[in-house]
XYZ file of C-alpha atoms in Angstrom:
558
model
C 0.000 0.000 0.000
C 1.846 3.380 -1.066
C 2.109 6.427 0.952
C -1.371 8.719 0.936
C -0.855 12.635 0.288
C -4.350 13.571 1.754
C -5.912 12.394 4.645
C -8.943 11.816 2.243
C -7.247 9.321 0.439
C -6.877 7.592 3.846
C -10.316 7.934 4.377
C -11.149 6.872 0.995
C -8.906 3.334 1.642
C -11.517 2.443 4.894
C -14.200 1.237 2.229
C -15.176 -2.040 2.078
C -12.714 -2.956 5.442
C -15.061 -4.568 7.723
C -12.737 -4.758 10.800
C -13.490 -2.949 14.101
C -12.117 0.628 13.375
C -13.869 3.104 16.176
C -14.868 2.002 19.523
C -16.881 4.065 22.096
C -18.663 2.415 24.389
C -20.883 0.022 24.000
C -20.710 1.521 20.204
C -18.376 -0.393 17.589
C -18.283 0.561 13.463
C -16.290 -0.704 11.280
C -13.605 1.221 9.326
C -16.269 0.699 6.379
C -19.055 2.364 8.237
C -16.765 5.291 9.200
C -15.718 5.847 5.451
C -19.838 5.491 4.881
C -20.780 7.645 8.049
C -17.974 10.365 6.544
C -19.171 10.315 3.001
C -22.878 11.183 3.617
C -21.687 14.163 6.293
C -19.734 15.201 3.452
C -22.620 15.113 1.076
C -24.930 17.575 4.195
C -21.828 19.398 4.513
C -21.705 20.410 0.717
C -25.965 21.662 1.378
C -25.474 23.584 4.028
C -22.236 25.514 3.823
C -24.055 28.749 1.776
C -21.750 29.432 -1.782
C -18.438 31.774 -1.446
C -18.171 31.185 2.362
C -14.989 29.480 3.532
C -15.319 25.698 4.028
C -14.639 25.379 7.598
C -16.724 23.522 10.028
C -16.450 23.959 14.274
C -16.440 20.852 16.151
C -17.545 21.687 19.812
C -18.088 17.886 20.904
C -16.425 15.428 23.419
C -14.828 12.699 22.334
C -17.681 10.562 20.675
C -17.776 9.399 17.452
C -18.981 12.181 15.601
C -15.709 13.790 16.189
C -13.777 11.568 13.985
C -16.838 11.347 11.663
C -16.241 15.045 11.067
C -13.046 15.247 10.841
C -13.395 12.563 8.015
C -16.213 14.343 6.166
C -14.275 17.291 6.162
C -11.417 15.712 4.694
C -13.595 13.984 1.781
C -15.156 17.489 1.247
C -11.785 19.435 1.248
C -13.451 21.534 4.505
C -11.404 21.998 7.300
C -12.085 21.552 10.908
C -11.934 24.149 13.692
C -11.869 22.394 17.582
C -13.965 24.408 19.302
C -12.484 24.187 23.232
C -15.727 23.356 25.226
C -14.417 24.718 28.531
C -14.206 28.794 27.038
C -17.142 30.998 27.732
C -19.765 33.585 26.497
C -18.012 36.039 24.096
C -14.639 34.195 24.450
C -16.383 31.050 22.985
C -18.325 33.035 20.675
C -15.020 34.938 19.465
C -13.598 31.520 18.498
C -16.291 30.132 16.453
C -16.536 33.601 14.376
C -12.859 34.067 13.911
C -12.980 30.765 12.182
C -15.303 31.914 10.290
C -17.562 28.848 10.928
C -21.280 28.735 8.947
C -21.778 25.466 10.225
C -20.986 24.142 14.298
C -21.624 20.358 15.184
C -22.115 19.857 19.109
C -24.315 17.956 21.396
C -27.223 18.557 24.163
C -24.895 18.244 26.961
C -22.881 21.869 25.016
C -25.888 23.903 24.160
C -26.008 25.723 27.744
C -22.421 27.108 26.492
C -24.328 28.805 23.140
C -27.247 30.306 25.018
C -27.206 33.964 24.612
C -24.281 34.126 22.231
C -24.677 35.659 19.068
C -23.601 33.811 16.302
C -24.924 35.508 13.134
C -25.567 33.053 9.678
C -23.820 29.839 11.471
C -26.068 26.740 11.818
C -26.569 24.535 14.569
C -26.374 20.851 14.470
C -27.184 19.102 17.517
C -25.553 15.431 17.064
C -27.648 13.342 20.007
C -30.959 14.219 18.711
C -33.756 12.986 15.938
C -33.539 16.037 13.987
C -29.899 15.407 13.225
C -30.653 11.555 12.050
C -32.991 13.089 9.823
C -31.140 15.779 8.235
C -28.463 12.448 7.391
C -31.030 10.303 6.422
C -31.022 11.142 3.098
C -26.887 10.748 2.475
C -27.071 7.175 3.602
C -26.048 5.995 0.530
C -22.764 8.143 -0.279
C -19.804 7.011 -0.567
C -16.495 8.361 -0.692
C -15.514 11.172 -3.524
C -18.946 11.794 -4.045
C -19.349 14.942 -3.287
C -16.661 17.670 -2.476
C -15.970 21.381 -2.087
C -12.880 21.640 -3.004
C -10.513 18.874 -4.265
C -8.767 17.659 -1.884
C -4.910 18.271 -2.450
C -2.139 18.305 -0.211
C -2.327 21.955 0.319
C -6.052 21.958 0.853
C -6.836 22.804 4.401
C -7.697 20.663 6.710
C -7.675 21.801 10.352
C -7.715 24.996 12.601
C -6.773 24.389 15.944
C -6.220 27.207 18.511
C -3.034 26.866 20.396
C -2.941 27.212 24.641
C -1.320 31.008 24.244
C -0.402 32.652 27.734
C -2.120 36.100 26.664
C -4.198 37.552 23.963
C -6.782 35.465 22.398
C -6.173 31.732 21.215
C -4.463 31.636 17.540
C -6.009 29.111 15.005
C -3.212 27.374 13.639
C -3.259 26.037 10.210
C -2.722 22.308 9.215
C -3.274 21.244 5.486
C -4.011 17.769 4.444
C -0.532 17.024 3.394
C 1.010 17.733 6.719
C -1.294 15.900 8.699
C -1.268 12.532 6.315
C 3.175 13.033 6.561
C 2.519 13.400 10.199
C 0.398 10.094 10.767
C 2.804 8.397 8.545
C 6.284 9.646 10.141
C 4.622 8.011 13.493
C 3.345 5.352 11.845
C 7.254 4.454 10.681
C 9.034 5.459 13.744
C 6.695 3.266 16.053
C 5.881 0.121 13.976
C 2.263 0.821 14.074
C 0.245 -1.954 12.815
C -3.404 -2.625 11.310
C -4.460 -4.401 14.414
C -3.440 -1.739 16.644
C -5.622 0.401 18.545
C -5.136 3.841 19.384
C -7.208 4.924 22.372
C -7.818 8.808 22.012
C -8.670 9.958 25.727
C -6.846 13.727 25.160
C -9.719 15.909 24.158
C -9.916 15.786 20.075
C -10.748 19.732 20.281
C -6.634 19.521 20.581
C -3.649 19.170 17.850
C -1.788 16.371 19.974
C -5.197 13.908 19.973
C -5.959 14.817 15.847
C -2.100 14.447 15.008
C -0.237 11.644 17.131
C -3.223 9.610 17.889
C -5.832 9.818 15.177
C -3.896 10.869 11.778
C -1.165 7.800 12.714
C -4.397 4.939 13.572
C -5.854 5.876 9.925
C -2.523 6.126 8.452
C -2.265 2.520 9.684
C -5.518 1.224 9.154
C -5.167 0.738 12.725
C -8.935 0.870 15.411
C -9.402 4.150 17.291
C -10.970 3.517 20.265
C -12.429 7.092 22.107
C -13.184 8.257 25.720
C -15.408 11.264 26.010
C -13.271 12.631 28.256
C -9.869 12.042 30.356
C -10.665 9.453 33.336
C -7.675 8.360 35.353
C -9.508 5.851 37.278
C -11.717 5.011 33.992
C -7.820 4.282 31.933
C -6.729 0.900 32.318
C -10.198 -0.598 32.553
C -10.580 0.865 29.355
C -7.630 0.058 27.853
C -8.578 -3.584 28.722
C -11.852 -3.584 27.441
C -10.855 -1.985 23.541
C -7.364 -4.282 23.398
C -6.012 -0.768 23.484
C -2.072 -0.672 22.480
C -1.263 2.926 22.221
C -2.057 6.439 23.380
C -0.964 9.619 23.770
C -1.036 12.082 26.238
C -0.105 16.121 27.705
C 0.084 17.807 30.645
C -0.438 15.999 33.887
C -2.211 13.047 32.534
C 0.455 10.412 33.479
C 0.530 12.293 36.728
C -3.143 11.538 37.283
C -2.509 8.062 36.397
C 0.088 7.552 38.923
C -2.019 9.052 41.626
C -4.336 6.153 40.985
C -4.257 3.558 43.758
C -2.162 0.570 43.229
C -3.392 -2.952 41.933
C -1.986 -6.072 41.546
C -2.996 -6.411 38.056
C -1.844 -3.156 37.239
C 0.511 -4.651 34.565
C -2.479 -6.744 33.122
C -3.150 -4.977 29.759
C -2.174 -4.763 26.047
C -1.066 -1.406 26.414
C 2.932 -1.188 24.692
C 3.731 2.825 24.356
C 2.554 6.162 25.381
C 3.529 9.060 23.465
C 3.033 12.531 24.358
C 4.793 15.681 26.387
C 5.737 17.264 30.077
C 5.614 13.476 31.838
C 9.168 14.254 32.945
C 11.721 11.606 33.459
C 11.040 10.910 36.965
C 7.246 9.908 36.363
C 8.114 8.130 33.113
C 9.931 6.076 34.705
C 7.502 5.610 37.892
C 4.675 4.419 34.537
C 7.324 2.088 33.100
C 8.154 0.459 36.391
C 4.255 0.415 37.741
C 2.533 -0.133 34.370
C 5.264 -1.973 32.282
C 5.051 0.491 29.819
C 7.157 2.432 27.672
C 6.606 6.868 27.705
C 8.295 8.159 24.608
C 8.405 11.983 25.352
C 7.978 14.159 22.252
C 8.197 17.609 20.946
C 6.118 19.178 18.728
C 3.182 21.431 18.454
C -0.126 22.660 16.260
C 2.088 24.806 14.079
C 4.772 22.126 13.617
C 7.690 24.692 12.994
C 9.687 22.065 14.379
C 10.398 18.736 14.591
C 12.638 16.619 17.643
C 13.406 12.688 16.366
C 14.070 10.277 19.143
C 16.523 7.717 18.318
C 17.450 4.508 20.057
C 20.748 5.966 21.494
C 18.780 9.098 22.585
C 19.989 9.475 26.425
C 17.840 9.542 29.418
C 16.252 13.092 30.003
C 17.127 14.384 26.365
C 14.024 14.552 23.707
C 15.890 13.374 21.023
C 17.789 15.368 17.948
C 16.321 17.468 15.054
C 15.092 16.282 11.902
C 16.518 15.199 8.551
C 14.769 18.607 7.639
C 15.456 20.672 9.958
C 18.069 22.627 11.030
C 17.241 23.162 14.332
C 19.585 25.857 17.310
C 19.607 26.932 20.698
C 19.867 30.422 21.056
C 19.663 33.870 22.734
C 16.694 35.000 22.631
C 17.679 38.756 22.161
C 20.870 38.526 20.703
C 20.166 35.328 18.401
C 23.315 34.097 19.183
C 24.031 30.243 19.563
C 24.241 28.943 22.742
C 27.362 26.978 24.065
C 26.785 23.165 24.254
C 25.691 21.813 28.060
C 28.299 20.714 30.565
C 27.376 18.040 32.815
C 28.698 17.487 36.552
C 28.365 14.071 38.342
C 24.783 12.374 37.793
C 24.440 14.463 34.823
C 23.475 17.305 36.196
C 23.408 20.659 33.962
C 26.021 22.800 35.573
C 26.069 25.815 32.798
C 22.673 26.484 32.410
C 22.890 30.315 32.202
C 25.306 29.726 29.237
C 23.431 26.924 27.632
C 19.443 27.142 28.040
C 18.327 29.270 25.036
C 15.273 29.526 22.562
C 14.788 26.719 19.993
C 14.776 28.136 15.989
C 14.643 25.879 12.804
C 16.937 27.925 10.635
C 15.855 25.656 8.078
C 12.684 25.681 5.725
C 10.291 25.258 8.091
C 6.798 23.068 7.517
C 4.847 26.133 9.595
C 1.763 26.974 7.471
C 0.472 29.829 9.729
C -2.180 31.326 11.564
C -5.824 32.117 10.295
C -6.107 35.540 9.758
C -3.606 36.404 12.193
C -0.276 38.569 10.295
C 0.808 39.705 13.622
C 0.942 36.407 14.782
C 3.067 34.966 12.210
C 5.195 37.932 11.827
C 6.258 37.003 15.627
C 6.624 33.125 14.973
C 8.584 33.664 11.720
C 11.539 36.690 12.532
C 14.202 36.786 9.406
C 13.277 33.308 7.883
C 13.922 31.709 10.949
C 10.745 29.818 12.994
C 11.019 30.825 16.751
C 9.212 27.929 18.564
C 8.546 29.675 22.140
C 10.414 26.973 23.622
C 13.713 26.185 25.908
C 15.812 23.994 25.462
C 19.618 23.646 25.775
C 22.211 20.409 23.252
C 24.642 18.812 24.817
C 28.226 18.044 22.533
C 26.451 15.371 21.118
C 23.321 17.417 19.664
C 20.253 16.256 21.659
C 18.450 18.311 22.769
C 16.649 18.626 26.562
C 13.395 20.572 26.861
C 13.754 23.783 29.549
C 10.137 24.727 29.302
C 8.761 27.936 27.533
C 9.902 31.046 26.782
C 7.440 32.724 29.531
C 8.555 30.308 32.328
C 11.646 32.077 32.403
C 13.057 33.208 35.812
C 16.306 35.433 36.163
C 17.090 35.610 39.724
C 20.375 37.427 41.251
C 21.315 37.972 37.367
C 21.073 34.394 36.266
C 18.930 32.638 33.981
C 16.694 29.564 35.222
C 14.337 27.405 33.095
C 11.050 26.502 35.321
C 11.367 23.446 33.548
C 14.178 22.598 35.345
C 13.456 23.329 38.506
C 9.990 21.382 38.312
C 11.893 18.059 37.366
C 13.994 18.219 40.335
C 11.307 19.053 42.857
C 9.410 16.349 41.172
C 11.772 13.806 42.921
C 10.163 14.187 46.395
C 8.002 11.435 47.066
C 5.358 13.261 48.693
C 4.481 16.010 45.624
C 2.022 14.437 43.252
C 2.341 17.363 40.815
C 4.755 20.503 40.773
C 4.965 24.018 39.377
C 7.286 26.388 39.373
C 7.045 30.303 38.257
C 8.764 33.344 39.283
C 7.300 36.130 41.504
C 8.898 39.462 41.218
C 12.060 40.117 44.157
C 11.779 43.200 45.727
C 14.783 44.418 44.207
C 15.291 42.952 40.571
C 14.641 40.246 38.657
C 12.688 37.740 40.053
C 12.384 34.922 42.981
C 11.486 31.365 42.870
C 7.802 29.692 43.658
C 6.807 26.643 43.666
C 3.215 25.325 43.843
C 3.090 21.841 45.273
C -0.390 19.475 45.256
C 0.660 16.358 48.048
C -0.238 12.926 47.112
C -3.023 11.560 49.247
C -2.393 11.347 52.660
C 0.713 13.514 52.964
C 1.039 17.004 54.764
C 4.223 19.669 53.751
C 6.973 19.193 56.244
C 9.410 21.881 55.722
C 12.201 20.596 57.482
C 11.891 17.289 55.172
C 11.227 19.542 51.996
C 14.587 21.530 53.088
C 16.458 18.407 53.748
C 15.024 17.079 50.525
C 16.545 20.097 48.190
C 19.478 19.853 50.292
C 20.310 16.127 49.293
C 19.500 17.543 45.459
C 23.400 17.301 44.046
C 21.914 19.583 40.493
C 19.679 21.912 42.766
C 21.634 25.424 42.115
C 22.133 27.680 44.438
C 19.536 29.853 42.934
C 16.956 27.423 42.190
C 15.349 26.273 45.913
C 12.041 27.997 46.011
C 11.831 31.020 48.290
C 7.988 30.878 47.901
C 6.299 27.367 48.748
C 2.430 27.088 48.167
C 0.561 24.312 48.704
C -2.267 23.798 46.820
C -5.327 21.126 46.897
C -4.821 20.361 43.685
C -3.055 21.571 40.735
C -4.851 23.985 38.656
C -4.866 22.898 35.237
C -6.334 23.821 31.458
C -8.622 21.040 29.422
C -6.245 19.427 28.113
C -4.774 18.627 31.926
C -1.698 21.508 31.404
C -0.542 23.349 34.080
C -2.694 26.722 34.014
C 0.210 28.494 34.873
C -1.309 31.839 33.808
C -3.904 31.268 36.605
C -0.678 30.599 39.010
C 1.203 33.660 38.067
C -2.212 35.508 38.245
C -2.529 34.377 41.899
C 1.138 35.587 42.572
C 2.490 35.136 45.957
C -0.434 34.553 48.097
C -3.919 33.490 47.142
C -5.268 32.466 50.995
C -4.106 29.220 51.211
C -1.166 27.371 53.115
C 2.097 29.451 52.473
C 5.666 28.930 53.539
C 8.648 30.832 52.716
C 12.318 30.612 53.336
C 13.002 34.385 54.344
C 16.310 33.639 56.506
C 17.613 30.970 53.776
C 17.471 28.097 56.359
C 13.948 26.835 57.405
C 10.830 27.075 55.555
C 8.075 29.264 57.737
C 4.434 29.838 57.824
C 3.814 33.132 56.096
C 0.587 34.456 57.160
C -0.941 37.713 56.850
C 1.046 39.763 59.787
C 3.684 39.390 57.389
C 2.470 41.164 54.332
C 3.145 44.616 55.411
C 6.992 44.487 55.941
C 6.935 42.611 52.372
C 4.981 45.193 50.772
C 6.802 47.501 52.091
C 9.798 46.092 51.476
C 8.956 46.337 47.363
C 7.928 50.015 47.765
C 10.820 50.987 49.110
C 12.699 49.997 45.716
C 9.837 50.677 43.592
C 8.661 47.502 42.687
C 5.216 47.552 44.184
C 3.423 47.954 40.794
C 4.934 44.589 39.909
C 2.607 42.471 42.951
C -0.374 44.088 40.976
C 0.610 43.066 37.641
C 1.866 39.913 38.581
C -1.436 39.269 40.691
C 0.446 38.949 44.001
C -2.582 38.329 46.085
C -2.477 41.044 48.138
């Protein structure tokens, strides 16, 4: 079977397969009554989208079948999908649907509370759950693949919009043509050994890239099942997983995190599952899944825009993503000055011990497979800065070339005059067995630059000890002298986006000091309670050098 340069081809090579190809449920089709199911929403697509408007569709679903169903039709059609993010609100989620220019949305009962009120001039409403919508298919039933399109689908021909997880201004769609989705399925599709009687279980919300592009585009590259859960359930996974056969998945954020929170059981290595594949696990918990699961977490870099592309190889070492592309010629560098950055230097245990010289921004100097932002010149302008693509990202090579992740550009902390990556920090805090999940972010000092805070949720039964947590970053041999956190918050549980990322922006927002348990290290020994008597010297303490405008725009919960 040769290589497909449109995901509609792959759709189109589904007929007349009768195996299993989407699970949900109690619900199975076969990959036959997908390619069906996609060719008559195709055919209703091509009625209701009104002539000269722009062929996009929203999707504001879970994940049920109709997502993949749509994302199908749209490729058979030559429409493209935009993910509409179910947990945005009133004129926010009305902004998105509009920017997209969207004549036709495709949600559920369970979303139409989120529409009420909003105005959303000329777009039509299709409810999926209901007897009106079986109708409206009824009369497609007979369709079949190619009948009916907008625009022929070519590898150019756009095929998704999906707004990235910005930390200000509003979302940015980014683009993602047929062509670069099909290449994408198929590069995972080679570099795993995916197989036909795989199955892919998609429990990251579909709304995002990472579900659409390393777990659904490599399954139908494959002609491998797709099994879906409407949303994330840690306690819900491996019974799952058990009852689909499922062999692969993917995942972001804190998801693995979740997982390991999960109690224990002795048959927690009872499953088909081989390989997870997604980003921000961190070594430590990767290998807390491999040892408790018997799986394998391949962490991997990469984003909506795809500006960039990391390849893990077998000889890739332990904490390093991997190296860049065939195609890419990927550098570490100052982010003012553009300038490379000097390779890493290890200590004993591999720890970094030049990170002010090494950590920079990652750029692909090379031709770059970004296809841009909808409607959004500003945007791109700042992505793409004299030819090169500016990913956002840390990272720092070692003499070798891999590359190690650092975390983003706005997790940057420069404290006494030296550059830290959050990133870092989070890993190494991540070591102490009674922190279920960590965050790091800086909090202005009241003289310059910035200090370090760290937001901890315990595992269950645990309660902070700061003389343990001190003797803990103590017995830390790549801990630098700036990193310990002078802030330590503890938090019920981590605060986090829907699709289970650190909502960081909702951390910084909160500052120092949000109400809850709060200890701080103000002597540079023991951590202590800081409680409210202690705000005024602190505040007064930044006003003195000037800096009190900084707890306001920082949040600083005061």
């Amino acid at each position: 079977m040769g290589s497909a340069g449109t995901v509609a081809e792959l759709v189109q090579r589904q007929w007349g397969d009768h195996r299993p190809g989407l699970r949900h449920e109690g619900t199975v089709l076969t990959h036959h009554q997908v390619a069906s199911g996609a060719a008559a929403r195709a055919a209703l697509l091509a009625e209701l989208l009104p002539a000269g408007s722009e062929p996009h569709l929203g999707v504001l679903l879970d994940n049920t079948p109709e997502f993949p169903l749509w994302l199908s039709a749209a490729a058979l059609a030559g429409a493209a999908v935009a993910g509409i993010n179910p947990t945005r609100r009133g004129a926010e989620l009305a902004r998105d649907i509009l920017h997209t220019e969207c004549r036709v949305l495709i949600t559920e009962r369970a979303h139409l509370p989120l529409l009420d009120g909003l105005a959303l001039p000329d777009v039509r409403v299709l409810v999926t759950d209901t007897d009106a919508y079986a109708a409206l298919l009824a009369p497609y039933a007979g369709a079949q693949p190619g009948d009916t399109v907008l625009k022929r689908p070519a590898p150019a021909t756009r095929m998704l919009l999906y707004f990235t997880s910005g930390s200000t201004g509003a979302p940015k769609a980014a683009i993602c043509t047929q062509g670069r989705l099909a290449a994408a399925g198929r590069s995972l599709v080679d570099h795993f050994g995916i197989r036909g009687e795989d199955v892919h279980y998609v429990c990251m919300p579909m709304f995002h890239g990472n579900a659409v592009i390393a777990d659904w585009a490599p399954a139908l590259s494959a002609g491998a099942g797709v099994a879906l859960r409407r949303r994330f359930s840690a306690s819900g996974f491996l019974d799952d997983v058990r009852a689909h056969g499922a062999t692969y998945f993917t995942y972001v954020g804190r998801a693995v995190q979740y997982l390991l929170a999960t109690p224990e059981r002795a048959d927690d290595r009872e499953h088909p599952l081989r390989l997870g594949f997604g980003t921000e696990a961190g070594a430590v918990d990767a290998a807390r899944f491999r040892e408790r699961f018997g799986v394998r977490l391949v962490e991997g870099y990469g984003s909506s825009e795809g500006g960039a592309a990391i390849q893990r190889t077998p000889d890739t070492p332990p904490g390093a993503v991997g190296r860049a592309s065939d195609r890419d010629d990927l550098a570490v560098v100052d982010p003012e000055t553009g300038r490379e950055r000097v390779a890493a230097v290890f200590g004993p245990g591999g720890t970094l011990v030049n990170g002010a010289a090494a950590i920079g921004e990652l750029v692909n100097r090379g031709r770059t497979p970004f296809e841009g932002y909808w409607r959004n010149e500003a945007a791109d302008a700042a992505r793409v800065r004299d030819g090169w693509y500016w990913t956002g990202d840390l990272f720092f090579r070692d003499p070798d070339g891999f590359l190690y992740f650092a975390g983003r550009t706005e997790d940057r902390l420069r404290v006494d005059s030296e550059n830290l990556a959050a990133a870092m920090i989070e890993n190494i805090l991540a070591r102490w067995t009674d922190a279920a999940a960590v965050a790091v972010y800086a909090v202005p000092d009241p003289v310059a630059g910035d200090q370090v805070m760290a937001a901890l949720a315990l595992r269950d039964g645990a309660r902070f000890d700061p003389e343990a947590f001190a003797a803990f970053l103590r017995d830390q041999p790549d801990l630098g002298t700036k990193m310990a956190p002078r802030f330590v918050r503890v938090v019920p549980s981590m605060p986090v986006t829907a699709t289970n990322k650190v909502h960081r922006v909702g951390l910084r927002r909160e500052g120092f000091w949000s109400g809850g348990p709060l200890w701080w290290n103000g002597s540079g020994g023991a951590y202590e309670p800081f409680g409210e008597g202690q705000l005024g010297p602190l505040i007064r303490e930044y006003e003195e050098h000037g800096r009190h405008d900084l707890l306001s725009s920082h949040g600083g919960g005061f």
